[in-house]
PDB file of C-alpha atoms and ligand atoms in Angstrom:
ATOM      1  CA  MET A   1     211.951-111.569  22.606  1.00  0.00           C
ATOM      2  CA  ALA A   2     211.949-108.267  24.486  1.00  0.00           C
ATOM      3  CA  LYS A   3     208.680-106.399  24.411  1.00  0.00           C
ATOM      4  CA  ARG A   4     208.516-104.024  21.494  1.00  0.00           C
ATOM      5  CA  ILE A   5     207.615-100.410  22.050  1.00  0.00           C
ATOM      6  CA  ASN A   6     205.597 -99.029  19.162  1.00  0.00           C
ATOM      7  CA  LYS A   7     207.394 -95.744  18.665  1.00  0.00           C
ATOM      8  CA  ARG A   8     208.290 -94.476  15.249  1.00  0.00           C
ATOM      9  CA  ILE A   9     211.854 -94.654  13.951  1.00  0.00           C
ATOM     10  CA  ASP A  10     212.605 -93.027  10.591  1.00  0.00           C
ATOM     11  CA  PHE A  11     216.097 -93.101   9.102  1.00  0.00           C
ATOM     12  CA  HIS A  12     215.531 -91.135   5.873  1.00  0.00           C
ATOM     13  CA  ILE A  13     214.768 -87.422   6.263  1.00  0.00           C
ATOM     14  CA  HIS A  14     215.979 -84.363   4.349  1.00  0.00           C
ATOM     15  CA  SER A  15     216.520 -80.917   5.836  1.00  0.00           C
ATOM     16  CA  LEU A  16     217.075 -77.646   4.003  1.00  0.00           C
ATOM     17  CA  PHE A  17     220.772 -78.486   3.928  1.00  0.00           C
ATOM     18  CA  SER A  18     219.757 -80.419   0.799  1.00  0.00           C
ATOM     19  CA  ASP A  19     216.256 -80.266  -0.713  1.00  0.00           C
ATOM     20  CA  GLY A  20     214.093 -80.538   2.395  1.00  0.00           C
ATOM     21  CA  GLU A  21     211.943 -77.639   3.542  1.00  0.00           C
ATOM     22  CA  LEU A  22     212.823 -77.498   7.229  1.00  0.00           C
ATOM     23  CA  LEU A  23     215.788 -76.919   9.511  1.00  0.00           C
ATOM     24  CA  PRO A  24     216.918 -79.951  11.537  1.00  0.00           C
ATOM     25  CA  SER A  25     215.308 -78.465  14.670  1.00  0.00           C
ATOM     26  CA  GLU A  26     211.982 -77.877  12.926  1.00  0.00           C
ATOM     27  CA  ILE A  27     211.917 -81.488  11.720  1.00  0.00           C
ATOM     28  CA  ALA A  28     212.858 -82.852  15.138  1.00  0.00           C
ATOM     29  CA  ARG A  29     210.153 -80.887  16.897  1.00  0.00           C
ATOM     30  CA  ARG A  30     207.443 -82.094  14.502  1.00  0.00           C
ATOM     31  CA  ALA A  31     208.717 -85.669  14.664  1.00  0.00           C
ATOM     32  CA  GLU A  32     208.733 -85.596  18.464  1.00  0.00           C
ATOM     33  CA  VAL A  33     205.119 -84.409  18.547  1.00  0.00           C
ATOM     34  CA  LEU A  34     204.166 -87.188  16.084  1.00  0.00           C
ATOM     35  CA  GLY A  35     205.573 -89.826  18.449  1.00  0.00           C
ATOM     36  CA  HIS A  36     209.013 -90.482  16.995  1.00  0.00           C
ATOM     37  CA  GLU A  37     211.633 -92.050  19.209  1.00  0.00           C
ATOM     38  CA  THR A  38     214.560 -91.703  16.790  1.00  0.00           C
ATOM     39  CA  ILE A  39     215.117 -90.038  13.422  1.00  0.00           C
ATOM     40  CA  ALA A  40     218.106 -89.649  11.133  1.00  0.00           C
ATOM     41  CA  ILE A  41     218.750 -86.504   9.112  1.00  0.00           C
ATOM     42  CA  THR A  42     220.115 -87.859   5.840  1.00  0.00           C
ATOM     43  CA  ASP A  43     220.640 -85.009   3.421  1.00  0.00           C
ATOM     44  CA  HIS A  44     221.613 -85.714  -0.175  1.00  0.00           C
ATOM     45  CA  VAL A  45     225.384 -85.582  -0.578  1.00  0.00           C
ATOM     46  CA  ASP A  46     228.042 -85.826  -3.219  1.00  0.00           C
ATOM     47  CA  SER A  47     231.589 -84.440  -3.014  1.00  0.00           C
ATOM     48  CA  SER A  48     230.314 -80.844  -3.196  1.00  0.00           C
ATOM     49  CA  ASN A  49     228.537 -80.630   0.144  1.00  0.00           C
ATOM     50  CA  LEU A  50     229.978 -83.132   2.610  1.00  0.00           C
ATOM     51  CA  ASP A  51     230.989 -80.137   4.724  1.00  0.00           C
ATOM     52  CA  THR A  52     227.329 -79.489   5.588  1.00  0.00           C
ATOM     53  CA  ILE A  53     227.326 -82.594   7.817  1.00  0.00           C
ATOM     54  CA  PRO A  54     229.192 -80.917  10.738  1.00  0.00           C
ATOM     55  CA  LYS A  55     226.743 -77.994  10.602  1.00  0.00           C
ATOM     56  CA  VAL A  56     223.780 -80.333  10.925  1.00  0.00           C
ATOM     57  CA  ILE A  57     225.565 -82.136  13.764  1.00  0.00           C
ATOM     58  CA  LYS A  58     225.733 -78.904  15.776  1.00  0.00           C
ATOM     59  CA  ALA A  59     221.947 -78.584  15.640  1.00  0.00           C
ATOM     60  CA  ILE A  60     221.543 -82.282  16.395  1.00  0.00           C
ATOM     61  CA  GLU A  61     223.615 -81.911  19.567  1.00  0.00           C
ATOM     62  CA  ASP A  62     221.344 -79.096  20.749  1.00  0.00           C
ATOM     63  CA  ILE A  63     218.267 -81.234  20.052  1.00  0.00           C
ATOM     64  CA  ASN A  64     219.583 -84.395  21.709  1.00  0.00           C
ATOM     65  CA  ASN A  65     220.744 -82.488  24.786  1.00  0.00           C
ATOM     66  CA  ASN A  66     217.388 -80.838  25.348  1.00  0.00           C
ATOM     67  CA  TRP A  67     214.503 -82.742  23.799  1.00  0.00           C
ATOM     68  CA  ASP A  68     212.941 -86.157  24.213  1.00  0.00           C
ATOM     69  CA  ILE A  69     213.860 -87.410  20.747  1.00  0.00           C
ATOM     70  CA  ASN A  70     217.044 -89.005  19.499  1.00  0.00           C
ATOM     71  CA  VAL A  71     218.433 -87.564  16.258  1.00  0.00           C
ATOM     72  CA  ILE A  72     221.181 -89.273  14.284  1.00  0.00           C
ATOM     73  CA  ALA A  73     223.458 -87.516  11.800  1.00  0.00           C
ATOM     74  CA  GLY A  74     223.376 -89.323   8.490  1.00  0.00           C
ATOM     75  CA  ALA A  75     223.897 -88.750   4.796  1.00  0.00           C
ATOM     76  CA  GLU A  76     222.277 -90.006   1.608  1.00  0.00           C
ATOM     77  CA  ILE A  77     224.812 -90.553  -1.155  1.00  0.00           C
ATOM     78  CA  THR A  78     222.783 -89.456  -4.158  1.00  0.00           C
ATOM     79  CA  HIS A  79     223.390 -89.929  -7.889  1.00  0.00           C
ATOM     80  CA  ALA A  80     227.114 -90.406  -7.292  1.00  0.00           C
ATOM     81  CA  PRO A  81     229.202 -92.262  -9.873  1.00  0.00           C
ATOM     82  CA  VAL A  82     229.047 -95.927  -8.926  1.00  0.00           C
ATOM     83  CA  GLU A  83     232.841 -96.062  -8.607  1.00  0.00           C
ATOM     84  CA  ILE A  84     232.969 -93.550  -5.724  1.00  0.00           C
ATOM     85  CA  ILE A  85     230.038 -94.654  -3.550  1.00  0.00           C
ATOM     86  CA  ASP A  86     232.284 -96.447  -1.065  1.00  0.00           C
ATOM     87  CA  LYS A  87     234.748 -93.518  -0.960  1.00  0.00           C
ATOM     88  CA  LEU A  88     231.938 -90.996  -0.366  1.00  0.00           C
ATOM     89  CA  GLY A  89     230.633 -93.188   2.436  1.00  0.00           C
ATOM     90  CA  LYS A  90     234.048 -93.057   4.126  1.00  0.00           C
ATOM     91  CA  GLU A  91     234.272 -89.295   3.638  1.00  0.00           C
ATOM     92  CA  ALA A  92     230.784 -88.728   5.044  1.00  0.00           C
ATOM     93  CA  ARG A  93     231.751 -90.764   8.115  1.00  0.00           C
ATOM     94  CA  ASN A  94     234.908 -88.672   8.475  1.00  0.00           C
ATOM     95  CA  GLN A  95     232.649 -85.615   8.586  1.00  0.00           C
ATOM     96  CA  GLY A  96     230.706 -87.208  11.438  1.00  0.00           C
ATOM     97  CA  ALA A  97     227.846 -89.034   9.705  1.00  0.00           C
ATOM     98  CA  GLU A  98     226.862 -92.095  11.758  1.00  0.00           C
ATOM     99  CA  LEU A  99     224.394 -93.569   9.276  1.00  0.00           C
ATOM    100  CA  ILE A 100     225.060 -93.896   5.553  1.00  0.00           C
ATOM    101  CA  ILE A 101     222.287 -94.517   3.095  1.00  0.00           C
ATOM    102  CA  VAL A 102     222.468 -94.656  -0.692  1.00  0.00           C
ATOM    103  CA  HIS A 103     219.842 -93.338  -3.100  1.00  0.00           C
ATOM    104  CA  GLY A 104     219.074 -96.623  -4.839  1.00  0.00           C
ATOM    105  CA  GLU A 105     217.766 -97.426  -8.308  1.00  0.00           C
ATOM    106  CA  THR A 106     214.234 -96.090  -7.843  1.00  0.00           C
ATOM    107  CA  LEU A 107     211.820 -96.531 -10.759  1.00  0.00           C
ATOM    108  CA  VAL A 108     211.209 -92.766 -10.984  1.00  0.00           C
ATOM    109  CA  GLU A 109     214.714 -91.339 -11.496  1.00  0.00           C
ATOM    110  CA  PRO A 110     217.578 -92.195 -13.861  1.00  0.00           C
ATOM    111  CA  VAL A 111     219.859 -93.512 -11.095  1.00  0.00           C
ATOM    112  CA  ALA A 112     223.025 -95.006 -12.606  1.00  0.00           C
ATOM    113  CA  LYS A 113     222.813 -98.748 -13.187  1.00  0.00           C
ATOM    114  CA  GLY A 114     225.148-100.500 -10.767  1.00  0.00           C
ATOM    115  CA  THR A 115     224.262 -98.210  -7.856  1.00  0.00           C
ATOM    116  CA  ASN A 116     222.402-100.999  -6.031  1.00  0.00           C
ATOM    117  CA  LEU A 117     225.257-103.463  -6.567  1.00  0.00           C
ATOM    118  CA  ALA A 118     227.987-101.035  -5.465  1.00  0.00           C
ATOM    119  CA  SER A 119     225.948-100.153  -2.371  1.00  0.00           C
ATOM    120  CA  VAL A 120     225.358-103.685  -1.152  1.00  0.00           C
ATOM    121  CA  ASN A 121     229.077-104.350  -1.629  1.00  0.00           C
ATOM    122  CA  SER A 122     230.180-101.324   0.423  1.00  0.00           C
ATOM    123  CA  SER A 123     231.121-101.798   4.053  1.00  0.00           C
ATOM    124  CA  GLU A 124     230.282 -98.113   4.606  1.00  0.00           C
ATOM    125  CA  VAL A 125     226.598 -98.417   3.673  1.00  0.00           C
ATOM    126  CA  ASP A 126     223.892 -99.094   6.262  1.00  0.00           C
ATOM    127  CA  ILE A 127     220.734 -98.742   4.161  1.00  0.00           C
ATOM    128  CA  LEU A 128     220.031 -99.043   0.446  1.00  0.00           C
ATOM    129  CA  ALA A 129     217.075 -96.697  -0.046  1.00  0.00           C
ATOM    130  CA  HIS A 130     214.269 -97.313  -2.555  1.00  0.00           C
ATOM    131  CA  PRO A 131     216.199 -99.957  -4.554  1.00  0.00           C
ATOM    132  CA  GLY A 132     213.584-100.357  -7.315  1.00  0.00           C
ATOM    133  CA  LEU A 133     213.827-103.639  -9.209  1.00  0.00           C
ATOM    134  CA  ILE A 134     216.746-104.917  -7.145  1.00  0.00           C
ATOM    135  CA  THR A 135     217.866-108.414  -8.208  1.00  0.00           C
ATOM    136  CA  PRO A 136     217.797-111.553  -6.025  1.00  0.00           C
ATOM    137  CA  GLU A 137     221.617-111.651  -6.238  1.00  0.00           C
ATOM    138  CA  GLU A 138     221.857-108.091  -4.882  1.00  0.00           C
ATOM    139  CA  VAL A 139     219.442-108.927  -2.071  1.00  0.00           C
ATOM    140  CA  GLU A 140     221.612-111.951  -1.167  1.00  0.00           C
ATOM    141  CA  ILE A 141     224.689-109.715  -0.962  1.00  0.00           C
ATOM    142  CA  ALA A 142     222.797-107.156   1.135  1.00  0.00           C
ATOM    143  CA  LYS A 143     221.859-109.920   3.558  1.00  0.00           C
ATOM    144  CA  GLU A 144     225.444-111.214   3.786  1.00  0.00           C
ATOM    145  CA  ASN A 145     226.812-107.720   4.378  1.00  0.00           C
ATOM    146  CA  ASN A 146     224.121-106.643   6.864  1.00  0.00           C
ATOM    147  CA  ILE A 147     222.790-103.899   4.630  1.00  0.00           C
ATOM    148  CA  THR A 148     219.150-103.036   5.200  1.00  0.00           C
ATOM    149  CA  LEU A 149     216.776-102.507   2.275  1.00  0.00           C
ATOM    150  CA  GLU A 150     214.207 -99.730   2.365  1.00  0.00           C
ATOM    151  CA  LEU A 151     210.486 -99.739   1.764  1.00  0.00           C
ATOM    152  CA  SER A 152     209.638 -96.138   0.961  1.00  0.00           C
ATOM    153  CA  GLY A 153     206.667 -94.090   2.078  1.00  0.00           C
ATOM    154  CA  ARG A 154     207.415 -91.624  -0.695  1.00  0.00           C
ATOM    155  CA  LYS A 155     205.227 -91.409  -3.818  1.00  0.00           C
ATOM    156  CA  GLY A 156     207.072 -92.787  -6.828  1.00  0.00           C
ATOM    157  CA  HIS A 157     209.854 -94.477  -4.867  1.00  0.00           C
ATOM    158  CA  SER A 158     207.191 -96.681  -3.300  1.00  0.00           C
ATOM    159  CA  LEU A 159     206.184 -98.192  -6.663  1.00  0.00           C
ATOM    160  CA  ALA A 160     208.608-101.086  -6.180  1.00  0.00           C
ATOM    161  CA  ASN A 161     207.855-101.707  -2.482  1.00  0.00           C
ATOM    162  CA  GLY A 162     205.996-104.939  -3.256  1.00  0.00           C
ATOM    163  CA  HIS A 163     208.947-106.301  -5.241  1.00  0.00           C
ATOM    164  CA  VAL A 164     211.482-105.336  -2.568  1.00  0.00           C
ATOM    165  CA  ALA A 165     209.338-106.805   0.226  1.00  0.00           C
ATOM    166  CA  LYS A 166     208.815-110.062  -1.652  1.00  0.00           C
ATOM    167  CA  LEU A 167     212.516-110.657  -2.387  1.00  0.00           C
ATOM    168  CA  ALA A 168     213.644-109.589   1.093  1.00  0.00           C
ATOM    169  CA  THR A 169     211.126-111.973   2.654  1.00  0.00           C
ATOM    170  CA  GLU A 170     212.172-114.890   0.429  1.00  0.00           C
ATOM    171  CA  ILE A 171     215.878-114.282   1.077  1.00  0.00           C
ATOM    172  CA  ASN A 172     215.477-113.179   4.694  1.00  0.00           C
ATOM    173  CA  ALA A 173     217.211-109.825   4.195  1.00  0.00           C
ATOM    174  CA  ASP A 174     216.481-106.947   6.575  1.00  0.00           C
ATOM    175  CA  LEU A 175     213.945-104.250   5.696  1.00  0.00           C
ATOM    176  CA  ILE A 176     213.195-100.816   7.107  1.00  0.00           C
ATOM    177  CA  ILE A 177     210.248 -98.500   6.442  1.00  0.00           C
ATOM    178  CA  ASN A 178     211.329 -94.875   5.913  1.00  0.00           C
ATOM    179  CA  THR A 179     209.435 -91.846   4.663  1.00  0.00           C
ATOM    180  CA  ASP A 180     212.148 -89.955   2.731  1.00  0.00           C
ATOM    181  CA  THR A 181     210.614 -86.821   4.239  1.00  0.00           C
ATOM    182  CA  HIS A 182     211.182 -83.523   2.436  1.00  0.00           C
ATOM    183  CA  SER A 183     208.164 -81.565   3.733  1.00  0.00           C
ATOM    184  CA  PRO A 184     206.567 -81.485   7.195  1.00  0.00           C
ATOM    185  CA  ASP A 185     203.506 -83.397   5.987  1.00  0.00           C
ATOM    186  CA  ASP A 186     205.686 -86.320   4.848  1.00  0.00           C
ATOM    187  CA  LEU A 187     206.315 -87.490   8.427  1.00  0.00           C
ATOM    188  CA  ILE A 188     203.981 -90.313   9.439  1.00  0.00           C
ATOM    189  CA  THR A 189     202.783 -92.056  12.585  1.00  0.00           C
ATOM    190  CA  PHE A 190     203.773 -95.570  13.618  1.00  0.00           C
ATOM    191  CA  GLU A 191     200.328 -96.811  12.585  1.00  0.00           C
ATOM    192  CA  LYS A 192     200.648 -95.341   9.077  1.00  0.00           C
ATOM    193  CA  ALA A 193     204.130 -96.836   8.690  1.00  0.00           C
ATOM    194  CA  LYS A 194     202.709-100.205   9.724  1.00  0.00           C
ATOM    195  CA  LYS A 195     200.111 -99.949   6.956  1.00  0.00           C
ATOM    196  CA  ILE A 196     202.891 -99.312   4.413  1.00  0.00           C
ATOM    197  CA  GLY A 197     204.596-102.552   5.483  1.00  0.00           C
ATOM    198  CA  LEU A 198     201.365-104.536   5.330  1.00  0.00           C
ATOM    199  CA  GLY A 199     200.486-102.864   2.020  1.00  0.00           C
ATOM    200  CA  ALA A 200     203.790-104.042   0.543  1.00  0.00           C
ATOM    201  CA  GLY A 201     202.793-107.607   1.414  1.00  0.00           C
ATOM    202  CA  LEU A 202     204.710-108.122   4.670  1.00  0.00           C
ATOM    203  CA  ASN A 203     203.005-110.039   7.462  1.00  0.00           C
ATOM    204  CA  GLU A 204     202.489-108.395  10.850  1.00  0.00           C
ATOM    205  CA  GLU A 205     205.627-109.884  12.420  1.00  0.00           C
ATOM    206  CA  ASP A 206     207.932-108.860   9.552  1.00  0.00           C
ATOM    207  CA  THR A 207     206.352-105.390   9.540  1.00  0.00           C
ATOM    208  CA  LEU A 208     207.156-104.925  13.235  1.00  0.00           C
ATOM    209  CA  LYS A 209     210.696-106.178  12.619  1.00  0.00           C
ATOM    210  CA  ALA A 210     211.107-103.572   9.873  1.00  0.00           C
ATOM    211  CA  LEU A 211     209.694-100.839  12.108  1.00  0.00           C
ATOM    212  CA  ILE A 212     211.456-101.602  15.386  1.00  0.00           C
ATOM    213  CA  ASP A 213     214.001-104.453  15.456  1.00  0.00           C
ATOM    214  CA  ASN A 214     215.896-103.699  12.253  1.00  0.00           C
ATOM    215  CA  PRO A 215     216.508 -99.975  12.904  1.00  0.00           C
ATOM    216  CA  LYS A 216     217.735-100.881  16.399  1.00  0.00           C
ATOM    217  CA  LYS A 217     220.023-103.495  14.851  1.00  0.00           C
ATOM    218  CA  ILE A 218     221.520-100.808  12.595  1.00  0.00           C
ATOM    219  CA  MET A 219     222.134 -98.545  15.585  1.00  0.00           C
ATOM    220  CA  LYS A 220     223.797-101.378  17.465  1.00  0.00           C
ATOM    221  CA  LYS A 221     225.984-102.322  14.509  1.00  0.00           C
ATOM    222  CA  SER A 222     227.109 -98.703  14.074  1.00  0.00           C
ATOM    223  CA  ASN A 223     227.535 -98.113  17.818  1.00  0.00           C
ATOM    224  CA  ILE A 224     224.946 -95.346  17.779  1.00  0.00           C
ATOM    225  CA  LYS A 225     223.809 -94.746  21.324  1.00  0.00           C
ATOM    226  CA  PHE A 226     220.101 -94.948  22.153  1.00  0.00           C
TER     227      PHE A 226
HETATM  228 ZN1   ZN B   1     215.453 -85.153  -2.081  1.00  0.00          ZN
HETATM  229 ZN1   ZN B   2     216.743 -91.009  -2.129  1.00  0.00          ZN
END
């Protein structure tokens, strides 16, 4: 296997185009200083605000052209009716989003039942974020459809990390470790992210896969340049 470079990749970050505190450029600058190689800006979307994606992309182009960090335009489909998750994914891609994540059935919010299942069955979805008490059947489908499951660094969402890590390991589904950053202090170093993987019960090798190999696999699958 190629030598891994321990630089942070984080595919779940909110800017003030949804409920984050910072502009895309402010996030990118802080992430660059903290040793990030690649981040995705994944603001919450439903049908009301898909048109914010092109605005974020303009800032992302400025960042990628001038700074030593790679920023990806994404979107987090959030609390959408289960029936339209796939359609919203398509629409977000039409607006330029390169990475689609879905706000999964976290233990700390009343996310509609069926959100996890609809997400792992959607060809538009790259990552199912904080999927709570996801079932073994849903993890199997995620694996078949190359959808990556998230371990969350965020308080509350992280309550089910141990469950998600255990099932993903048993079934050999892909994991990623994201922060779900809303505030500048939510960004973390590679070493801290590694501790979150180990703390969820992953071994060292699976933790490094979740931190480095799996995000790169997503970029390759979606033809995102890096
Ligand atoms: Zn949020
Ligand atoms: Zn979320």
